[in-house]
Coordinates of N, CA and C in Angstrom, one line a residue:
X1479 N 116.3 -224.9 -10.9 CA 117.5 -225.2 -11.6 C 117.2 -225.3 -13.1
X1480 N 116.7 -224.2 -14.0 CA 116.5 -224.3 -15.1 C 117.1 -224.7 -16.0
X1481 N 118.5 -224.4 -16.0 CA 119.8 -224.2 -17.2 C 120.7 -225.4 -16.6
X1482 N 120.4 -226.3 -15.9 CA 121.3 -227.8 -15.3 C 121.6 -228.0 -16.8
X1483 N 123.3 -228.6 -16.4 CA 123.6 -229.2 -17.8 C 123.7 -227.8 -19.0
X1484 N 123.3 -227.0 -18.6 CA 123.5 -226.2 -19.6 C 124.6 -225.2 -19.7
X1485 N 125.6 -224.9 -21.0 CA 126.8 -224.3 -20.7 C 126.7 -222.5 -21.6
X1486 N 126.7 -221.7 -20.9 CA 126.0 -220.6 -20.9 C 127.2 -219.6 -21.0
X1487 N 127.9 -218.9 -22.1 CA 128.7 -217.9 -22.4 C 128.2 -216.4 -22.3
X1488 N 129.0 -215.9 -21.5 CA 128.7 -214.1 -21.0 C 129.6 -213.4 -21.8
X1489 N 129.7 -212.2 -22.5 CA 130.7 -211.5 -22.6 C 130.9 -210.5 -21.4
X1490 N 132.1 -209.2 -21.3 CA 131.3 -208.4 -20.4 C 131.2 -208.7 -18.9
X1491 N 131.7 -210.0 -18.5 CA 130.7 -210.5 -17.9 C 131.6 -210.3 -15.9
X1492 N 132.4 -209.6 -16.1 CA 133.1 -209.2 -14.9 C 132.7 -208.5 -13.7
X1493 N 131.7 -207.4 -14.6 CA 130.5 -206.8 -13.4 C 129.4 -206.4 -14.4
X1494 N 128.7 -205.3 -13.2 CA 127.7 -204.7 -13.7 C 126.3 -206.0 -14.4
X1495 N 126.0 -205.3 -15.4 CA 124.7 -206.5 -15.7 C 125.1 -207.9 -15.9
X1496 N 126.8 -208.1 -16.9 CA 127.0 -209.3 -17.0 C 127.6 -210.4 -16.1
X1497 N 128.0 -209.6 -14.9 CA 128.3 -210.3 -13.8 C 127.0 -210.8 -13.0
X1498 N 125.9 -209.7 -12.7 CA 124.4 -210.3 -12.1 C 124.3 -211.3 -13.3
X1499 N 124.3 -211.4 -14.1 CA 123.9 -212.3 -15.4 C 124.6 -213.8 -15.3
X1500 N 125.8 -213.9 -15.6 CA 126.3 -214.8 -14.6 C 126.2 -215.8 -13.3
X1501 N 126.0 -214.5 -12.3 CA 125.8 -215.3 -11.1 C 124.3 -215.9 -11.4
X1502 N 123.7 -215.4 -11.8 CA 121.9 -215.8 -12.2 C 121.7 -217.0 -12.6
X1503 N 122.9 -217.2 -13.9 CA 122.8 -218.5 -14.5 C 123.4 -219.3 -13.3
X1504 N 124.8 -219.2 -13.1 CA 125.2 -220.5 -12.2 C 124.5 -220.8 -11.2
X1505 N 123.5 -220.0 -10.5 CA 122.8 -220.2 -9.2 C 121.6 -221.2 -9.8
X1506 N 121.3 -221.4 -11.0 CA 120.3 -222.1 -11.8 C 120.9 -223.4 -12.3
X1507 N 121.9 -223.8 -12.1 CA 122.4 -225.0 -12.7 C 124.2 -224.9 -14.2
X1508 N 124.0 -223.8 -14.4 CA 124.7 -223.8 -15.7 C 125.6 -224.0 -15.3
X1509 N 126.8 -224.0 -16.1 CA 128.2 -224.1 -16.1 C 128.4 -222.6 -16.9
X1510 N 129.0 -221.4 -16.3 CA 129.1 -220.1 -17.1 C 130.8 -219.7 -17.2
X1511 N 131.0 -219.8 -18.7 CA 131.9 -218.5 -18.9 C 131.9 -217.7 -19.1
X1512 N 132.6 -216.9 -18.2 CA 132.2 -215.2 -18.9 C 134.1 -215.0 -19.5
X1513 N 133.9 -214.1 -20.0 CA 135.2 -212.8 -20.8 C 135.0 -211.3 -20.1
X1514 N 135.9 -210.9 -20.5 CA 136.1 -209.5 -20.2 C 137.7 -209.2 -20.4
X1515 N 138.6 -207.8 -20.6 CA 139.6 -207.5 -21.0 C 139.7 -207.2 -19.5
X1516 N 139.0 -207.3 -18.8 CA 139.7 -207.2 -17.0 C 139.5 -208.3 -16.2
X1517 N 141.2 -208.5 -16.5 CA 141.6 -210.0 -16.0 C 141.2 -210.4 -14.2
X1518 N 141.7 -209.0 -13.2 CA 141.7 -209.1 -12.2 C 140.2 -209.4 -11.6
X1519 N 139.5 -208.2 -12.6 CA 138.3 -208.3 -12.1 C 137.1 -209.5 -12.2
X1520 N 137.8 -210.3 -13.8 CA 137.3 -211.5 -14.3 C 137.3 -213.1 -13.5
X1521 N 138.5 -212.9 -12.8 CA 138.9 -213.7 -11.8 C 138.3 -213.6 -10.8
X1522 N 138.3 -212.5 -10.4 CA 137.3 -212.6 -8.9 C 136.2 -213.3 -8.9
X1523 N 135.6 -212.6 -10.3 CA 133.7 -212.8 -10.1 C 133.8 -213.9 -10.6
X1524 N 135.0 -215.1 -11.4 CA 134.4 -216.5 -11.8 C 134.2 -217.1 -10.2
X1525 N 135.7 -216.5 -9.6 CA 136.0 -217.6 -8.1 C 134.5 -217.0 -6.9
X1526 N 134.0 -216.2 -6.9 CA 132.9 -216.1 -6.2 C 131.8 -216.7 -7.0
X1527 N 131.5 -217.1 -8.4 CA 130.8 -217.8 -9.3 C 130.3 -219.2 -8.3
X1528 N 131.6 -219.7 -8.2 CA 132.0 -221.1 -7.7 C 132.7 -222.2 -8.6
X1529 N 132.8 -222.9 -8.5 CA 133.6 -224.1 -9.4 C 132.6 -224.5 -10.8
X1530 N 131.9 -224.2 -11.2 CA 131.4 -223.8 -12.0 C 131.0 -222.9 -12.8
X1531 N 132.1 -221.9 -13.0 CA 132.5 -221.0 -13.6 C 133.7 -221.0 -13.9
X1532 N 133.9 -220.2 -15.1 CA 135.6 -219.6 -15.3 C 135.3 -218.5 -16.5
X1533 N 136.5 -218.3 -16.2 CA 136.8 -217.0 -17.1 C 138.4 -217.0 -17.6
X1534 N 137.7 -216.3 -19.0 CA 139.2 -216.3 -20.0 C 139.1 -214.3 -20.8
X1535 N 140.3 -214.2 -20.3 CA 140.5 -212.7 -20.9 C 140.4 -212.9 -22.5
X1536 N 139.7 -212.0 -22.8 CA 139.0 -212.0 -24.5 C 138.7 -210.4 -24.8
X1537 N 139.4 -210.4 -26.4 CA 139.3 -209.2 -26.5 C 138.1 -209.5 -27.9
X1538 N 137.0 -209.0 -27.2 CA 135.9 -209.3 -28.5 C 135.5 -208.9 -29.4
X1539 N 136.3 -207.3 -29.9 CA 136.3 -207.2 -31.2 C 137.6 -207.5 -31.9
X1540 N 138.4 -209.0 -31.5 CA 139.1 -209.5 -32.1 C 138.5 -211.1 -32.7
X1541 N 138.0 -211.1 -33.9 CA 137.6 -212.6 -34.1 C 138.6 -213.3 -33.9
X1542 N 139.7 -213.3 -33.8 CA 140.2 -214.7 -33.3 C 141.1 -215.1 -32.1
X1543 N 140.2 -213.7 -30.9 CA 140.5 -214.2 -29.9 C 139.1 -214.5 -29.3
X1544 N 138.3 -214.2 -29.7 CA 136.9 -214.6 -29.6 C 136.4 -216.6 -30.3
X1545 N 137.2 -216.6 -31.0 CA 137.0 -217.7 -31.5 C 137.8 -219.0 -31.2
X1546 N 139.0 -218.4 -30.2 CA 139.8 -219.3 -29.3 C 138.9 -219.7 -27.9
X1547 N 138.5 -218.6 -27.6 CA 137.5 -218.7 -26.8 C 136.3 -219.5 -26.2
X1548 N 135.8 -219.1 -27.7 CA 134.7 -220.5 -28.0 C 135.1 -221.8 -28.3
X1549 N 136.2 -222.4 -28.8 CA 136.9 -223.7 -29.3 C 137.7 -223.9 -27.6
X1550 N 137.7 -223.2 -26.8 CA 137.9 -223.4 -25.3 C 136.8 -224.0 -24.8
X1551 N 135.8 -223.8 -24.5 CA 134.5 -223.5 -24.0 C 134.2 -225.1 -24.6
X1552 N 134.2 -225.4 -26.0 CA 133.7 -226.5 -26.3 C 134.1 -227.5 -26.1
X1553 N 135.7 -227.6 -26.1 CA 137.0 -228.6 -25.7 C 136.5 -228.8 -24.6
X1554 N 136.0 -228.0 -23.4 CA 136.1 -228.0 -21.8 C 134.5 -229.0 -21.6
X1555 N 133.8 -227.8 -22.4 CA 132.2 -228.7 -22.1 C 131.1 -229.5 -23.1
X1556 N 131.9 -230.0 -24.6 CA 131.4 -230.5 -25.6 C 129.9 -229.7 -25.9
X1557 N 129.6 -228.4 -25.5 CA 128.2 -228.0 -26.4 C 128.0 -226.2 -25.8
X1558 N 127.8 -225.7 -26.7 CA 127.2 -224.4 -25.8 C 125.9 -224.0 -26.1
X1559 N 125.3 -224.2 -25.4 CA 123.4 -223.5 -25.2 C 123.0 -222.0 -25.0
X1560 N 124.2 -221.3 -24.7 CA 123.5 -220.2 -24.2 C 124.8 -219.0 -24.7
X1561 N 124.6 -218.1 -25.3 CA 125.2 -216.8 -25.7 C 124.7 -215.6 -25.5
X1562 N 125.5 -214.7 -24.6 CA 125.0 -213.4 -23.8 C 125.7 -212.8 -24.4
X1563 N 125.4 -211.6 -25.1 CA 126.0 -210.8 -25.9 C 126.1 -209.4 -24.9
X1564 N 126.9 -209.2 -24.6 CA 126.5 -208.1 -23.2 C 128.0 -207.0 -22.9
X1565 N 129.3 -207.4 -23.9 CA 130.1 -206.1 -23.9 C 130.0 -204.7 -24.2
X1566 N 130.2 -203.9 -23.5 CA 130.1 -202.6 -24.1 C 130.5 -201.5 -23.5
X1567 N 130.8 -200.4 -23.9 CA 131.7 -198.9 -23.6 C 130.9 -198.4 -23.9
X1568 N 131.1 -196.9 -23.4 CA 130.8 -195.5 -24.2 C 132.3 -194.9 -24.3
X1569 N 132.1 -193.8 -25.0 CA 132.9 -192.8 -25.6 C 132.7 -191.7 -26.3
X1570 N 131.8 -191.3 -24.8 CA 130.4 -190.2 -25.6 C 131.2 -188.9 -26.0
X1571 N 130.9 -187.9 -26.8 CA 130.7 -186.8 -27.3 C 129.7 -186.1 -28.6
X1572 N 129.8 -184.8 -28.7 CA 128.9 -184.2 -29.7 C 129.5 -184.9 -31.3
X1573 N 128.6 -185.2 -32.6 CA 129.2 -185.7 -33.5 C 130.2 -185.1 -34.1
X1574 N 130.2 -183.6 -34.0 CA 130.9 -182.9 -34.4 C 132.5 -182.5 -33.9
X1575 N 132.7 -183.0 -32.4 CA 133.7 -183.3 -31.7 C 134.5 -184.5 -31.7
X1576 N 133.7 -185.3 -31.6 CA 134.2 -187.3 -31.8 C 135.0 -187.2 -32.4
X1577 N 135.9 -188.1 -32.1 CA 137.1 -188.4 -32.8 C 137.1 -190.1 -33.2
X1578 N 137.4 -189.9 -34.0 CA 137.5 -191.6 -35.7 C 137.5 -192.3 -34.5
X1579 N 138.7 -192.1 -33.3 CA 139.1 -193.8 -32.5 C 137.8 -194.5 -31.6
X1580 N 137.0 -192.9 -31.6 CA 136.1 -193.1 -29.9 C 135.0 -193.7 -31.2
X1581 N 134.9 -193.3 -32.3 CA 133.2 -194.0 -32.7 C 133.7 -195.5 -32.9
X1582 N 135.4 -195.5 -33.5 CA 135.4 -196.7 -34.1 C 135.7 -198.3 -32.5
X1583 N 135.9 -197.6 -31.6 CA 136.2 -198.2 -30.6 C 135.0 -198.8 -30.2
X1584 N 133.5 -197.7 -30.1 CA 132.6 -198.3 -29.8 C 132.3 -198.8 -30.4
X1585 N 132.4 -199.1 -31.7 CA 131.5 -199.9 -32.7 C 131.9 -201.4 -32.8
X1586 N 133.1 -201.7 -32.7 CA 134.0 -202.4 -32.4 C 133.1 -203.2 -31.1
X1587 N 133.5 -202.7 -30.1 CA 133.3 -203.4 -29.1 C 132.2 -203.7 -28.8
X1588 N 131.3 -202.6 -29.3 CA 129.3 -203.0 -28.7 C 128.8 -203.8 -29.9
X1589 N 129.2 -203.5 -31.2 CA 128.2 -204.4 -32.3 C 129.3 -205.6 -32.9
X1590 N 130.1 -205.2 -33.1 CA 131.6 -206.0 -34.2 C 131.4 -207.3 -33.1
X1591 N 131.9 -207.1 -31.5 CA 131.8 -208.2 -30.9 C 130.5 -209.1 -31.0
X1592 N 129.8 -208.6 -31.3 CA 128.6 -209.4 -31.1 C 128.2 -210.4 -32.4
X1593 N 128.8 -209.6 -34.0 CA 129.2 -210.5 -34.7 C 130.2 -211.8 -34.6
X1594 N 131.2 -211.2 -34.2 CA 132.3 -212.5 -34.1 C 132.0 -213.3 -32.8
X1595 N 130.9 -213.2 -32.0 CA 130.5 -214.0 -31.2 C 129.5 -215.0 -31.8
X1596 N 128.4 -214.4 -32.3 CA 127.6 -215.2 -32.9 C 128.1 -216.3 -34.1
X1597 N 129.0 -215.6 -34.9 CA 129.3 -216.3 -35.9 C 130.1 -217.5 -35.5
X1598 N 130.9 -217.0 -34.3 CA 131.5 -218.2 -34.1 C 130.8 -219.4 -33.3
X1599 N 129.9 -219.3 -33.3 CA 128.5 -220.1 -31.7 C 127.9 -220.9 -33.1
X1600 N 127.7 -220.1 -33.6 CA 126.5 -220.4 -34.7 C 126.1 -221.7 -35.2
X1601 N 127.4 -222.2 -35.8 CA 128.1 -223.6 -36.5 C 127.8 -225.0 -35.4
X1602 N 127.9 -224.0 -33.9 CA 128.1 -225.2 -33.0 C 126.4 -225.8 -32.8
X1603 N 125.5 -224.6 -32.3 CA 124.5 -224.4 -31.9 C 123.5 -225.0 -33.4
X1604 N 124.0 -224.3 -34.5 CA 123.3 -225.5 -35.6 C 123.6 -226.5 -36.0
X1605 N 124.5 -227.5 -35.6 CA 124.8 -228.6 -35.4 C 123.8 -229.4 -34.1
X1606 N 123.9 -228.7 -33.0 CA 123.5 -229.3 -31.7 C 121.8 -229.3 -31.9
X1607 N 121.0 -228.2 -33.1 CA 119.9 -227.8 -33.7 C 119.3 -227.3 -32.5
X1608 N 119.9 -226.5 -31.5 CA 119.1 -226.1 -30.5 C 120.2 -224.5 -30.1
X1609 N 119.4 -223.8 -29.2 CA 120.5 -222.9 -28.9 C 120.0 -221.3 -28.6
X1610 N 120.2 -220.3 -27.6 CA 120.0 -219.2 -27.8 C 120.7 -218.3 -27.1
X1611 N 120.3 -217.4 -28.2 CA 121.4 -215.8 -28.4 C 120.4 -214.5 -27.8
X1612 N 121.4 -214.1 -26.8 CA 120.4 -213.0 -26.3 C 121.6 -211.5 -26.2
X1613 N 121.1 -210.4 -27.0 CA 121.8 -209.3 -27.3 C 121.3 -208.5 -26.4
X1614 N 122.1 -207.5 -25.8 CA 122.5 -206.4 -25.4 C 122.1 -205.4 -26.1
X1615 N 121.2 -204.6 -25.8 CA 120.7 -203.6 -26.9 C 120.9 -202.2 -26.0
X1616 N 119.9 -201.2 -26.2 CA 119.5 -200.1 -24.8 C 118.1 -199.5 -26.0
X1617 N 117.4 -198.6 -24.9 CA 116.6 -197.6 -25.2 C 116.9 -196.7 -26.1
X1618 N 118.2 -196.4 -26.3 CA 118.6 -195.4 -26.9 C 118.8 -195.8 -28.2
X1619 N 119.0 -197.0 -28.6 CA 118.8 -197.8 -29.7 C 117.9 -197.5 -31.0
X1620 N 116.5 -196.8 -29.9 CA 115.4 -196.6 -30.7 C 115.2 -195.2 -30.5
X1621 N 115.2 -194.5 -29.7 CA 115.1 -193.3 -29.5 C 116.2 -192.4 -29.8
X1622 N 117.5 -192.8 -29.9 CA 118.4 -191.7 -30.1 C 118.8 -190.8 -28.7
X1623 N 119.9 -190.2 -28.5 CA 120.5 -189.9 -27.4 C 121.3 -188.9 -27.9
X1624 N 121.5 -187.4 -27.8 CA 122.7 -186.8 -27.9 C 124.0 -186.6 -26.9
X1625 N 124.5 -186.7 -27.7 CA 125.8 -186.9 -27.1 C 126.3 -188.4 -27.3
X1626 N 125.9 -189.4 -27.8 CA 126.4 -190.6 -28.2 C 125.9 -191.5 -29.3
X1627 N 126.1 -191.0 -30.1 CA 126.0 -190.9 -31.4 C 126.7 -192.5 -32.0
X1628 N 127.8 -192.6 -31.6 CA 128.4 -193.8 -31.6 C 127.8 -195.2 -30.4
X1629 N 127.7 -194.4 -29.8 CA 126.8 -195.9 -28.6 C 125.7 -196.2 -29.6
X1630 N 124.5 -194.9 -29.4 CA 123.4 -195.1 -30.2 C 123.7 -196.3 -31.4
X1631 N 124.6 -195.3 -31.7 CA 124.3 -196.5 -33.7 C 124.8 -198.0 -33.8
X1632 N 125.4 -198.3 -32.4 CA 125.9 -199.8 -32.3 C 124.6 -200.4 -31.5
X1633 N 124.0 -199.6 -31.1 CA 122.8 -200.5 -30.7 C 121.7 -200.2 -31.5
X1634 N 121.6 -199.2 -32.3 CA 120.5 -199.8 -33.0 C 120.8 -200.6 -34.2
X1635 N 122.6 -201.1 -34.5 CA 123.1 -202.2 -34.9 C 122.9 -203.0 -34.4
X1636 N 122.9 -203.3 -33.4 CA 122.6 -204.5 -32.7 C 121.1 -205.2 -32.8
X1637 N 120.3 -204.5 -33.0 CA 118.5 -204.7 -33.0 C 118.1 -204.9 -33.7
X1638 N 118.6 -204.5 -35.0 CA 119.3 -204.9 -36.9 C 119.6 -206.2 -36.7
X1639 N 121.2 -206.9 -36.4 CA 122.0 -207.9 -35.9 C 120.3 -208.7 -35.5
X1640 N 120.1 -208.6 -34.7 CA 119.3 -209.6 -33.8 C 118.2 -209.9 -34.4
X1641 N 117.6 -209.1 -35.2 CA 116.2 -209.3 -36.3 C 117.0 -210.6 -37.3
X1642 N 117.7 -210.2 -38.4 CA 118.6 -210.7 -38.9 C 118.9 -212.1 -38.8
X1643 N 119.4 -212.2 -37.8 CA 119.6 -213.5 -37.3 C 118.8 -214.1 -36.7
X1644 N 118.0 -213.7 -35.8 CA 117.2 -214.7 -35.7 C 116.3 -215.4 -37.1
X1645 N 116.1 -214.5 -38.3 CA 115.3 -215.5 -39.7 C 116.7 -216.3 -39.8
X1646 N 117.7 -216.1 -39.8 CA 118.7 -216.8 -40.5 C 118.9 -218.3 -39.4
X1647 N 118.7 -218.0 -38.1 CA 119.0 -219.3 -37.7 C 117.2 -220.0 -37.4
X1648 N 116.5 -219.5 -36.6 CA 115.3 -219.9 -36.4 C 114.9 -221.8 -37.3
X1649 N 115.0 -221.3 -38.4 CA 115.0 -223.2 -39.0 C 115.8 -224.5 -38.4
X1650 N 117.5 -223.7 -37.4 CA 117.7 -225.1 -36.6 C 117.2 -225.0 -34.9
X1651 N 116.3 -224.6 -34.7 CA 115.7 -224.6 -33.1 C 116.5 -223.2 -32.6
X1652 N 117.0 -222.4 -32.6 CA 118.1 -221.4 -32.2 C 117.5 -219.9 -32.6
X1653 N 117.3 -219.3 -31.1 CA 116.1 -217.9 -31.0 C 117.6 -217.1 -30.8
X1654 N 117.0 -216.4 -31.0 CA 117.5 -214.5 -31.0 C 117.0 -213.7 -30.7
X1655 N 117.4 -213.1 -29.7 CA 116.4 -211.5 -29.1 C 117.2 -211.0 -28.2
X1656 N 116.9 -209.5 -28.0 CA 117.1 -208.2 -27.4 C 117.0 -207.9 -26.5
X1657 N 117.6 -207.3 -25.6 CA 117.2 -206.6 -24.0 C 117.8 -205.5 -24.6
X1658 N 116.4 -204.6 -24.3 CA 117.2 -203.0 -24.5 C 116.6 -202.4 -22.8
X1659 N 117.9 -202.6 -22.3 CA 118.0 -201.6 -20.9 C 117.3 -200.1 -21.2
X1660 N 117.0 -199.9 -20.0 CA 116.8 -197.9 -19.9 C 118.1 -197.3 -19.2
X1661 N 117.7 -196.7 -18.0 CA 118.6 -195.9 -17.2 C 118.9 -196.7 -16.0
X1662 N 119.7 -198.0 -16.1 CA 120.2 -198.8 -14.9 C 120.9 -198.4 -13.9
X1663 N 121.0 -199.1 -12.8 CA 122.2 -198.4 -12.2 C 123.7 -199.4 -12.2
X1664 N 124.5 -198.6 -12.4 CA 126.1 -199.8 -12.8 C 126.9 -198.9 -12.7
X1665 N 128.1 -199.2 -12.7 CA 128.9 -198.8 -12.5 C 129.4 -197.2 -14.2
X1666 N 128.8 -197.8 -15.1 CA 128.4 -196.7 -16.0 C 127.6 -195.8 -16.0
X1667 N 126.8 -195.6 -15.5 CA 125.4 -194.9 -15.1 C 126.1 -193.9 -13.8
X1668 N 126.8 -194.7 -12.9 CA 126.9 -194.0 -12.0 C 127.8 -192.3 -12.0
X1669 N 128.8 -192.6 -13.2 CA 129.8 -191.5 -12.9 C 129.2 -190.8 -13.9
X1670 N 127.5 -190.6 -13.6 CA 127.1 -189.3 -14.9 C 126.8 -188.3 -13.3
X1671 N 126.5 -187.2 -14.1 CA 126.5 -185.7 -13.2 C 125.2 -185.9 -12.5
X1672 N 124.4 -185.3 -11.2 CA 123.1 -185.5 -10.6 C 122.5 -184.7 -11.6
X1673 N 122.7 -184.1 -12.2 CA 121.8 -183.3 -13.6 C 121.0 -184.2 -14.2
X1674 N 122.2 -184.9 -15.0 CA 122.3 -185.6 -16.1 C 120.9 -186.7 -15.4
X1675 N 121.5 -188.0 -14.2 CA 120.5 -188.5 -13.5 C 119.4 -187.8 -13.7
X1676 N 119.0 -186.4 -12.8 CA 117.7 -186.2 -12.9 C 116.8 -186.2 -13.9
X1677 N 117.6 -185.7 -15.1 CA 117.2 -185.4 -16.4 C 116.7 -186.6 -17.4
X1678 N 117.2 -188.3 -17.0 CA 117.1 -189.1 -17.1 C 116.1 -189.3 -16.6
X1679 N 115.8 -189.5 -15.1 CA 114.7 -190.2 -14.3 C 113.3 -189.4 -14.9
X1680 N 113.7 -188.1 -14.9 CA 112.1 -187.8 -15.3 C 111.5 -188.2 -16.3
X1681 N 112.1 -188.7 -17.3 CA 112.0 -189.7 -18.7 C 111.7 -191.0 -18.3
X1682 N 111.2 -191.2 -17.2 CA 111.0 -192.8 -16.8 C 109.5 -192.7 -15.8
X1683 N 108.9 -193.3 -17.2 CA 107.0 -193.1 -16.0 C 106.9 -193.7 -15.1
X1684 N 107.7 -194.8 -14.1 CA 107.8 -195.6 -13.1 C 108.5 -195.1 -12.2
X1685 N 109.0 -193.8 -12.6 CA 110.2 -192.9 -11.8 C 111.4 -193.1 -11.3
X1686 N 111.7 -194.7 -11.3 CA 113.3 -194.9 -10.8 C 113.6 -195.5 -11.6
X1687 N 115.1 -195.7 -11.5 CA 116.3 -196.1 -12.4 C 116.4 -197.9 -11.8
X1688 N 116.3 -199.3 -13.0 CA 116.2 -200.0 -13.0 C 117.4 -200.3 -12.0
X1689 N 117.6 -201.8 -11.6 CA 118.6 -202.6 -11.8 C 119.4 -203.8 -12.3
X1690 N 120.8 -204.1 -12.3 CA 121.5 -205.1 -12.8 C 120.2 -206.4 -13.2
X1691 N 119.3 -206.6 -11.9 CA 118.9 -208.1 -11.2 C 118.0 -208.2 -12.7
X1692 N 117.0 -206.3 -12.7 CA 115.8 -206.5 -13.7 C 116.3 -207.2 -15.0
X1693 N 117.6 -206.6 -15.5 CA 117.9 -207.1 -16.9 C 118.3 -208.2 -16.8
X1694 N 118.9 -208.7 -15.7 CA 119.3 -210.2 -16.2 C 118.2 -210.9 -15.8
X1695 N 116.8 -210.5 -15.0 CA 116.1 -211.4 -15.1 C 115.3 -211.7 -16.3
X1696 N 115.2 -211.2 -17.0 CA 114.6 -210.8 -18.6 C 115.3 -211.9 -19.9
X1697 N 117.0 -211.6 -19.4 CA 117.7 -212.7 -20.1 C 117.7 -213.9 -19.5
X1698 N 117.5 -214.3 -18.6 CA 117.3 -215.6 -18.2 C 116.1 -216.4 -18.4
X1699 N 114.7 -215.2 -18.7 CA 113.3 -215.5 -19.2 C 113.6 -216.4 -20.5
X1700 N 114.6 -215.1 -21.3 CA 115.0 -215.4 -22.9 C 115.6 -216.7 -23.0
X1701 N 116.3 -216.9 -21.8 CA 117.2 -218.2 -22.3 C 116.6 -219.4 -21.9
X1702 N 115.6 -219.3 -20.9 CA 115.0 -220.4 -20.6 C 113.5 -221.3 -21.4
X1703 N 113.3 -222.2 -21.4 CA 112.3 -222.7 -21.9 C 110.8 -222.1 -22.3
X1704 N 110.7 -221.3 -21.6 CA 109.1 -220.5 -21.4 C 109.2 -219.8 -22.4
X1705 N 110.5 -219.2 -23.2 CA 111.0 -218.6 -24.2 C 111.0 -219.0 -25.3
X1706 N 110.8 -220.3 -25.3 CA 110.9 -221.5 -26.9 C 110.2 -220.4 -28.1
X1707 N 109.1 -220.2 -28.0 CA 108.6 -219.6 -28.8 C 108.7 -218.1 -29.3
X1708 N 109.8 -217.8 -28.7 CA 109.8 -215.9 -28.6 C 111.0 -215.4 -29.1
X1709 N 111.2 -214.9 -30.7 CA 112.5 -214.7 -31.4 C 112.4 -213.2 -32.6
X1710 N 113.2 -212.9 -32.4 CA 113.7 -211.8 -32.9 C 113.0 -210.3 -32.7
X1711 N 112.5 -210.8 -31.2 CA 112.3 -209.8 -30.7 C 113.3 -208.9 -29.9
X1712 N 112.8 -207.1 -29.4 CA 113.4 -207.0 -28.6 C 113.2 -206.0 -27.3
X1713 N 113.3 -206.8 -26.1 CA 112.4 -206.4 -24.7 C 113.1 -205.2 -23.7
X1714 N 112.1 -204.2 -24.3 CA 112.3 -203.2 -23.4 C 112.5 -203.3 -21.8
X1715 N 113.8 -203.0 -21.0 CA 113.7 -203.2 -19.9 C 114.2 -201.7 -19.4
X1716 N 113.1 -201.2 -19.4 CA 113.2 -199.4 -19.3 C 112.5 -198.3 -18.3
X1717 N 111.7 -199.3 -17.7 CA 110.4 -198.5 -16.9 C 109.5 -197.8 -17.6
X1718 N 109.3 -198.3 -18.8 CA 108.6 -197.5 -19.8 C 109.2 -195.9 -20.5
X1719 N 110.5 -196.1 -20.1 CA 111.1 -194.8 -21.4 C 110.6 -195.0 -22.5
X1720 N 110.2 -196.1 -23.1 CA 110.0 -196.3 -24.5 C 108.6 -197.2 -24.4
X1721 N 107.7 -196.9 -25.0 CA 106.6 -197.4 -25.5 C 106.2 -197.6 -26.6

C-alpha cells in the first residue's frame, strides 16, 4: 500500500495505459481521479475502480475546465500528491497533407493539456512542498516518426515541458519526469495495419510490443518513494527502440 492517504490525479484515464494506471494506484492505497471526454467509458472504469475513485468529464486542453477539476479534487480531498499527465490522440498524416485542425488538435490535447494541468497542481503541491508529476511522453519524441509529425512534436514538447519544470519546481520537494512508451498494445496501436505492426516490432530488440501494466508500472516507480531522488528525467519504456 504505497500511495495510502495519497490523492492521485490521471488524465486520459478511462482506458488503455491511464486506466491500468489508475487501477494500479487504487489497488495501492490512493484515492484516484481520473478525466477523460468519455463520460460512459469514465464511469465504468471509476465504478470498477471501487469507492475510491471518481471521475469527472474534462476537456484538458480547456484551462478552465481543467482547473474546475482540480479545485474539485481539492474541495473533495484537501491535497493532491500525485499528477499523471497521460491524455492523448493522434491525427496522423504526411506534413504536407495535414490539415491546421489535426496538428492543432493534437497539440492541444497531448502537450497544451499537460500545461494547464500542471499549472494548475503547481500552487497546490508547492504550498503542501511535496508532490509529483509524471508526463506522458513516447519514443517517437526522440526519434521522430513519419507520418505524425504533429504527435511527434507534442511529445518532444512534452520532454521540453518536463525538463523545464522539474528546475522550476524541484526547490519545493516536487519531481518531474517522463515515460516515453515504445510500441504498446491499446487500443491505439491496435487499429494500425499487420504491416505497419510488423514494421514496428522489428525496431524492438526484445522483439515484442510492451504492455499497459509495463508503463504504468514505471509511473508508479516515479510516483512512489524509491523515486525521491529521480527528476527531470525521462524513462524509456520501449524494449530498447531507443538507446
Amino acid at each position: 500500500m504505497r500511495f495510502e492517504n495519497n490523492v492521485v490525479m490521471v488524465t486520459g484515464g478511462a482506458a488503455g495505459i491511464g486506466r491500468v494506471t489508475a487501477e494500479n494506484f487504487a489497488k495501492e492505497g490512493a484515492k484516484v481521479s481520473i478525466c477523460d471526454v468519455n463520460p460512459q467509458a469514465g464511469e465504468i472504469t471509476a465504478k470498477e475502480l471501487g469507492p475510491q475513485a471518481s471521475f469527472e468529464q474534462v476537456d484538458v486542453s480547456d484551462s478552465t475546465s481543467v482547473l474546475n477539476w482540480v479545485e474539485r479534487v481539492l474541495d473533495t480531498y484537501g491535497q493532491i500528491d500525485v499528477l499523471v499527465n497521460n491524455a492523448g490522440i493522434t491525427r496522423d498524416g504526411l506534413i504536407m497533407r495535414m490539415k491546421e485542425d489535426d496538428w492543432d488538435a493534437v497539440i492541444n490535447v497531448n502537450l497544451k493539456s499537460a500545461f494547464n494541468c500542471i499549472k494548475a497542481v503547481s500552487k497546490i503541491m508547492m504550498k503542501q512542498r511535496s508532490g509529483r508529476i509524471i508526463n506522458l511522453a513516447s519514443v517517437v519524441g526522440v526519434i521522430g516518426n513519419p507520418g505524425q509529425a504533429n504527435y511527434v512534436a507534442s511529445k518532444a514538447g512534452m520532454i521540453g515541458l518536463t525538463k523545464t519544470v522539474a528546475k522550476e519546481l524541484a526547490s519545493r520537494g516536487i519531481t518531474v519526469n517522463a515515460v516515453a512508451p515504445g510500441f504498446i498494445e491499446t487500443d491505439m496501436t491496435a487499429s494500425l495495419s499487420d504491416k505497419v505492426k510488423e514494421a514496428m516490432l522489428s525496431q524492438i530488440p526484445l522483439g515484442k510490443a510492451g504492455t499497459p501494466k509495463d508503463v504504468a508500472e514505471t509511473i508508479l516507480f516515479l510516483a512512489s518513494d524509491s523515486a525521491a531522488y529521480i527528476t527531470g528525467q525521462v524513462i524509456h519504456v520501449s524494449g530498447g527502440m531507443y538507446m
